[in-house]
Amino acid sequence: MAILKILHYGDERLRQKCREVSKVSKKIKTLAQDMIDTMYVNNGVGLAAPQVGEDLRMFVIDVSTDDEPLNPIVFINPKIIKKSGAIKSNEGCLSFPKAYVDVRRYKNIMIKALDLKGRPFVLEAKDGELLARAIQHEYDHLDGILFIDHSRNMFEAIEVLKNNNLPELERERLIDEPELEDEILKQESENKE
Ligand code: NI
């Protein structure tokens, strides 16, 4: 077991597009286990390989609560194959200590990936639950996309980064998501009625 160093926002390695894992080798299995241990030590629900400086398409997630048994899931070479709905959620990231902002996510997703034995599996996460959001968050990391790029409110993101002594928001990286935003606004106005 090894606890790995987590890169923080501002490190360019968090912005790289990662490469596919060519073989689920012993080295990959060790890395996955070290990532799981590192995630637990830092009280995270997910961790992607680029966050520990590994340029590989893999991440780990565990959304179990304190009174449930541990349930780490390893995703290797994942692909999101279906997405629908929209939800606003308050997110953080182990690469952004103490910084949380509201982001837009799909509510339902389906993902396929390889497990630690190199076997393909498909997983569906619905209703905007934590698993669905965590998968989208970690998946983004593999393409160098960070949760603040999905910020609903640019000014909030600027302020949060500043208050936590993190580098400035890279405004040019903000992702325009009109379909998600329209759906969220629709839900919010329905809730008010
Ligand atoms: Ni993250």
CSV table of C-alpha atoms and ligand atoms in Angstrom, one decimal:
chain,number,residue,atom,x,y,z
A,1,MET,CA,0.0,0.0,0.0
A,2,ALA,CA,1.3,3.4,-0.9
A,3,ILE,CA,-0.3,6.8,-0.4
A,4,LEU,CA,0.3,8.9,-3.5
A,5,LYS,CA,0.8,12.6,-3.8
A,6,ILE,CA,-2.2,14.4,-5.2
A,7,LEU,CA,-1.5,17.2,-7.7
A,8,HIS,CA,-3.3,20.5,-7.0
A,9,TYR,CA,-5.0,22.9,-9.4
A,10,GLY,CA,-2.4,24.9,-11.3
A,11,ASP,CA,-0.3,21.8,-12.1
A,12,GLU,CA,-0.4,21.4,-15.9
A,13,ARG,CA,-0.6,17.6,-15.7
A,14,LEU,CA,-4.2,18.0,-14.6
A,15,ARG,CA,-4.9,19.5,-18.0
A,16,GLN,CA,-3.5,16.8,-20.2
A,17,LYS,CA,-5.6,14.3,-22.2
A,18,CYS,CA,-4.7,10.9,-20.9
A,19,ARG,CA,-3.9,7.8,-22.9
A,20,GLU,CA,-5.7,4.4,-22.9
A,21,VAL,CA,-4.4,1.7,-20.7
A,22,SER,CA,-3.0,-0.9,-23.1
A,23,LYS,CA,-3.0,-3.8,-20.7
A,24,VAL,CA,-4.4,-4.3,-17.2
A,25,SER,CA,-0.9,-5.3,-16.0
A,26,LYS,CA,0.4,-5.9,-12.5
A,27,LYS,CA,1.6,-2.3,-12.5
A,28,ILE,CA,-1.9,-1.0,-13.3
A,29,LYS,CA,-3.4,-3.2,-10.5
A,30,THR,CA,-0.9,-1.8,-8.0
A,31,LEU,CA,-1.7,1.8,-9.2
A,32,ALA,CA,-5.4,1.2,-8.8
A,33,GLN,CA,-5.0,-0.1,-5.3
A,34,ASP,CA,-2.7,2.8,-4.4
A,35,MET,CA,-5.3,5.2,-5.8
A,36,ILE,CA,-8.0,3.6,-3.7
A,37,ASP,CA,-5.9,3.9,-0.6
A,38,THR,CA,-5.0,7.5,-1.4
A,39,MET,CA,-8.7,8.3,-2.0
A,40,TYR,CA,-9.7,6.9,1.4
A,41,VAL,CA,-6.9,8.6,3.3
A,42,ASN,CA,-8.1,11.9,1.8
A,43,ASN,CA,-11.8,11.2,2.5
A,44,GLY,CA,-12.6,11.5,-1.2
A,45,VAL,CA,-15.3,9.7,-3.2
A,46,GLY,CA,-13.2,9.5,-6.4
A,47,LEU,CA,-9.7,9.9,-7.8
A,48,ALA,CA,-8.5,9.9,-11.3
A,49,ALA,CA,-5.0,8.8,-12.5
A,50,PRO,CA,-3.9,12.2,-13.7
A,51,GLN,CA,-4.5,13.6,-10.2
A,52,VAL,CA,-1.6,11.4,-9.0
A,53,GLY,CA,0.5,12.3,-12.1
A,54,GLU,CA,-0.3,9.2,-14.2
A,55,ASP,CA,-1.2,10.0,-17.7
A,56,LEU,CA,-3.7,7.0,-18.0
A,57,ARG,CA,-7.4,6.6,-18.6
A,58,MET,CA,-8.5,5.1,-15.3
A,59,PHE,CA,-10.2,6.3,-12.1
A,60,VAL,CA,-11.6,4.9,-8.8
A,61,ILE,CA,-14.8,5.7,-7.0
A,62,ASP,CA,-16.4,4.7,-3.7
A,63,VAL,CA,-19.7,6.4,-2.8
A,64,SER,CA,-20.5,4.1,0.1
A,65,THR,CA,-21.5,5.9,3.3
A,66,ASP,CA,-19.9,5.4,6.7
A,67,ASP,CA,-22.3,2.7,7.8
A,68,GLU,CA,-21.9,0.7,4.6
A,69,PRO,CA,-19.1,-1.7,3.7
A,70,LEU,CA,-16.4,-0.2,1.5
A,71,ASN,CA,-17.2,-0.5,-2.2
A,72,PRO,CA,-14.4,0.7,-4.4
A,73,ILE,CA,-15.0,0.5,-8.1
A,74,VAL,CA,-12.2,0.7,-10.6
A,75,PHE,CA,-12.9,2.1,-14.1
A,76,ILE,CA,-10.3,1.4,-16.8
A,77,ASN,CA,-10.6,2.9,-20.3
A,78,PRO,CA,-14.1,4.1,-19.5
A,79,LYS,CA,-16.6,5.4,-22.1
A,80,ILE,CA,-19.9,7.2,-21.2
A,81,ILE,CA,-22.3,5.6,-23.6
A,82,LYS,CA,-25.6,7.3,-22.5
A,83,LYS,CA,-26.5,10.5,-20.7
A,84,SER,CA,-29.7,12.3,-20.1
A,85,GLY,CA,-31.4,14.8,-17.8
A,86,ALA,CA,-29.7,17.6,-15.9
A,87,ILE,CA,-29.0,18.5,-12.3
A,88,LYS,CA,-27.2,21.2,-10.4
A,89,SER,CA,-24.8,19.9,-7.7
A,90,ASN,CA,-22.3,21.3,-5.3
A,91,GLU,CA,-18.9,19.6,-6.0
A,92,GLY,CA,-15.4,19.6,-4.8
A,93,CYS,CA,-12.2,17.8,-5.9
A,94,LEU,CA,-9.2,16.5,-4.1
A,95,SER,CA,-7.1,18.7,-6.4
A,96,PHE,CA,-8.9,21.7,-5.0
A,97,PRO,CA,-8.6,21.6,-1.2
A,98,LYS,CA,-11.7,23.0,0.5
A,99,ALA,CA,-13.1,24.6,-2.7
A,100,TYR,CA,-16.8,23.8,-3.6
A,101,VAL,CA,-18.9,25.2,-6.4
A,102,ASP,CA,-22.2,24.5,-8.1
A,103,VAL,CA,-21.8,22.7,-11.4
A,104,ARG,CA,-24.1,21.3,-14.1
A,105,ARG,CA,-24.2,17.5,-14.6
A,106,TYR,CA,-26.3,15.0,-16.4
A,107,LYS,CA,-28.8,13.3,-14.1
A,108,ASN,CA,-28.5,9.8,-15.6
A,109,ILE,CA,-25.6,8.1,-17.2
A,110,MET,CA,-24.5,4.8,-18.5
A,111,ILE,CA,-20.8,3.9,-18.6
A,112,LYS,CA,-18.7,1.0,-19.9
A,113,ALA,CA,-15.2,0.2,-18.7
A,114,LEU,CA,-12.8,-2.6,-17.9
A,115,ASP,CA,-12.4,-3.9,-14.4
A,116,LEU,CA,-9.2,-4.9,-12.7
A,117,LYS,CA,-9.3,-8.3,-14.3
A,118,GLY,CA,-9.6,-6.6,-17.8
A,119,ARG,CA,-13.2,-7.7,-18.1
A,120,PRO,CA,-15.7,-5.2,-19.6
A,121,PHE,CA,-18.7,-4.1,-17.5
A,122,VAL,CA,-21.5,-1.6,-17.9
A,123,LEU,CA,-22.9,0.5,-15.0
A,124,GLU,CA,-25.9,2.7,-14.9
A,125,ALA,CA,-26.3,5.6,-12.4
A,126,LYS,CA,-29.6,7.4,-12.3
A,127,ASP,CA,-31.5,10.3,-10.6
A,128,GLY,CA,-28.5,12.5,-10.2
A,129,GLU,CA,-27.2,10.4,-7.4
A,130,LEU,CA,-23.7,10.8,-6.1
A,131,LEU,CA,-22.4,7.9,-8.2
A,132,ALA,CA,-23.7,9.5,-11.5
A,133,ARG,CA,-22.0,12.8,-10.6
A,134,ALA,CA,-18.8,11.2,-9.4
A,135,ILE,CA,-18.4,9.2,-12.6
A,136,GLN,CA,-18.8,12.4,-14.8
A,137,HIS,CA,-16.4,14.3,-12.6
A,138,GLU,CA,-13.7,11.6,-12.7
A,139,TYR,CA,-14.3,10.9,-16.4
A,140,ASP,CA,-13.6,14.6,-17.2
A,141,HIS,CA,-10.3,14.4,-15.4
A,142,LEU,CA,-9.1,11.9,-18.1
A,143,ASP,CA,-9.6,14.7,-20.7
A,144,GLY,CA,-8.0,17.4,-18.6
A,145,ILE,CA,-11.4,18.9,-17.8
A,146,LEU,CA,-11.9,20.1,-14.2
A,147,PHE,CA,-15.2,20.6,-12.3
A,148,ILE,CA,-14.8,24.4,-12.2
A,149,ASP,CA,-15.0,24.3,-16.0
A,150,HIS,CA,-18.7,23.4,-15.4
A,151,SER,CA,-19.3,26.2,-13.0
A,152,ARG,CA,-22.8,27.6,-13.1
A,153,ASN,CA,-21.7,30.9,-11.8
A,154,MET,CA,-18.4,32.3,-12.9
A,155,PHE,CA,-18.2,34.9,-10.2
A,156,GLU,CA,-18.8,32.3,-7.5
A,157,ALA,CA,-16.0,30.2,-8.9
A,158,ILE,CA,-13.6,33.1,-9.1
A,159,GLU,CA,-14.4,34.0,-5.4
A,160,VAL,CA,-14.1,30.4,-4.2
A,161,LEU,CA,-10.7,29.8,-5.8
A,162,LYS,CA,-9.4,33.1,-4.5
A,163,ASN,CA,-10.7,32.4,-0.9
A,164,ASN,CA,-8.9,29.1,-1.0
A,165,ASN,CA,-5.6,30.5,-2.3
A,166,LEU,CA,-5.9,28.5,-5.5
A,167,PRO,CA,-4.8,29.8,-9.0
A,168,GLU,CA,-7.3,32.0,-10.9
A,169,LEU,CA,-10.2,30.6,-12.9
A,170,GLU,CA,-9.3,29.9,-16.5
A,171,ARG,CA,-12.3,31.6,-18.0
A,172,GLU,CA,-11.5,30.4,-21.5
A,173,ARG,CA,-12.0,26.8,-20.3
A,174,LEU,CA,-15.5,27.4,-19.0
A,175,ILE,CA,-17.9,25.0,-20.8
A,176,ASP,CA,-21.0,26.4,-22.3
A,177,GLU,CA,-23.8,24.0,-21.5
A,178,PRO,CA,-27.1,25.6,-22.7
A,179,GLU,CA,-29.1,22.3,-22.8
A,180,LEU,CA,-28.2,21.4,-19.2
A,181,GLU,CA,-28.7,25.0,-18.0
A,182,ASP,CA,-32.1,25.3,-19.7
A,183,GLU,CA,-33.2,22.0,-18.0
A,184,ILE,CA,-31.9,23.2,-14.6
A,185,LEU,CA,-33.7,26.6,-14.9
A,186,LYS,CA,-36.9,24.8,-15.9
A,187,GLN,CA,-36.7,22.6,-12.8
A,188,GLU,CA,-35.9,25.6,-10.6
A,189,SER,CA,-38.9,27.6,-11.8
A,190,GLU,CA,-41.2,24.5,-11.3
A,191,ASN,CA,-39.9,24.2,-7.8
A,192,LYS,CA,-40.8,27.8,-7.0
A,193,GLU,CA,-44.4,27.4,-8.2
B,1,NI,NI,-11.5,15.8,-9.1
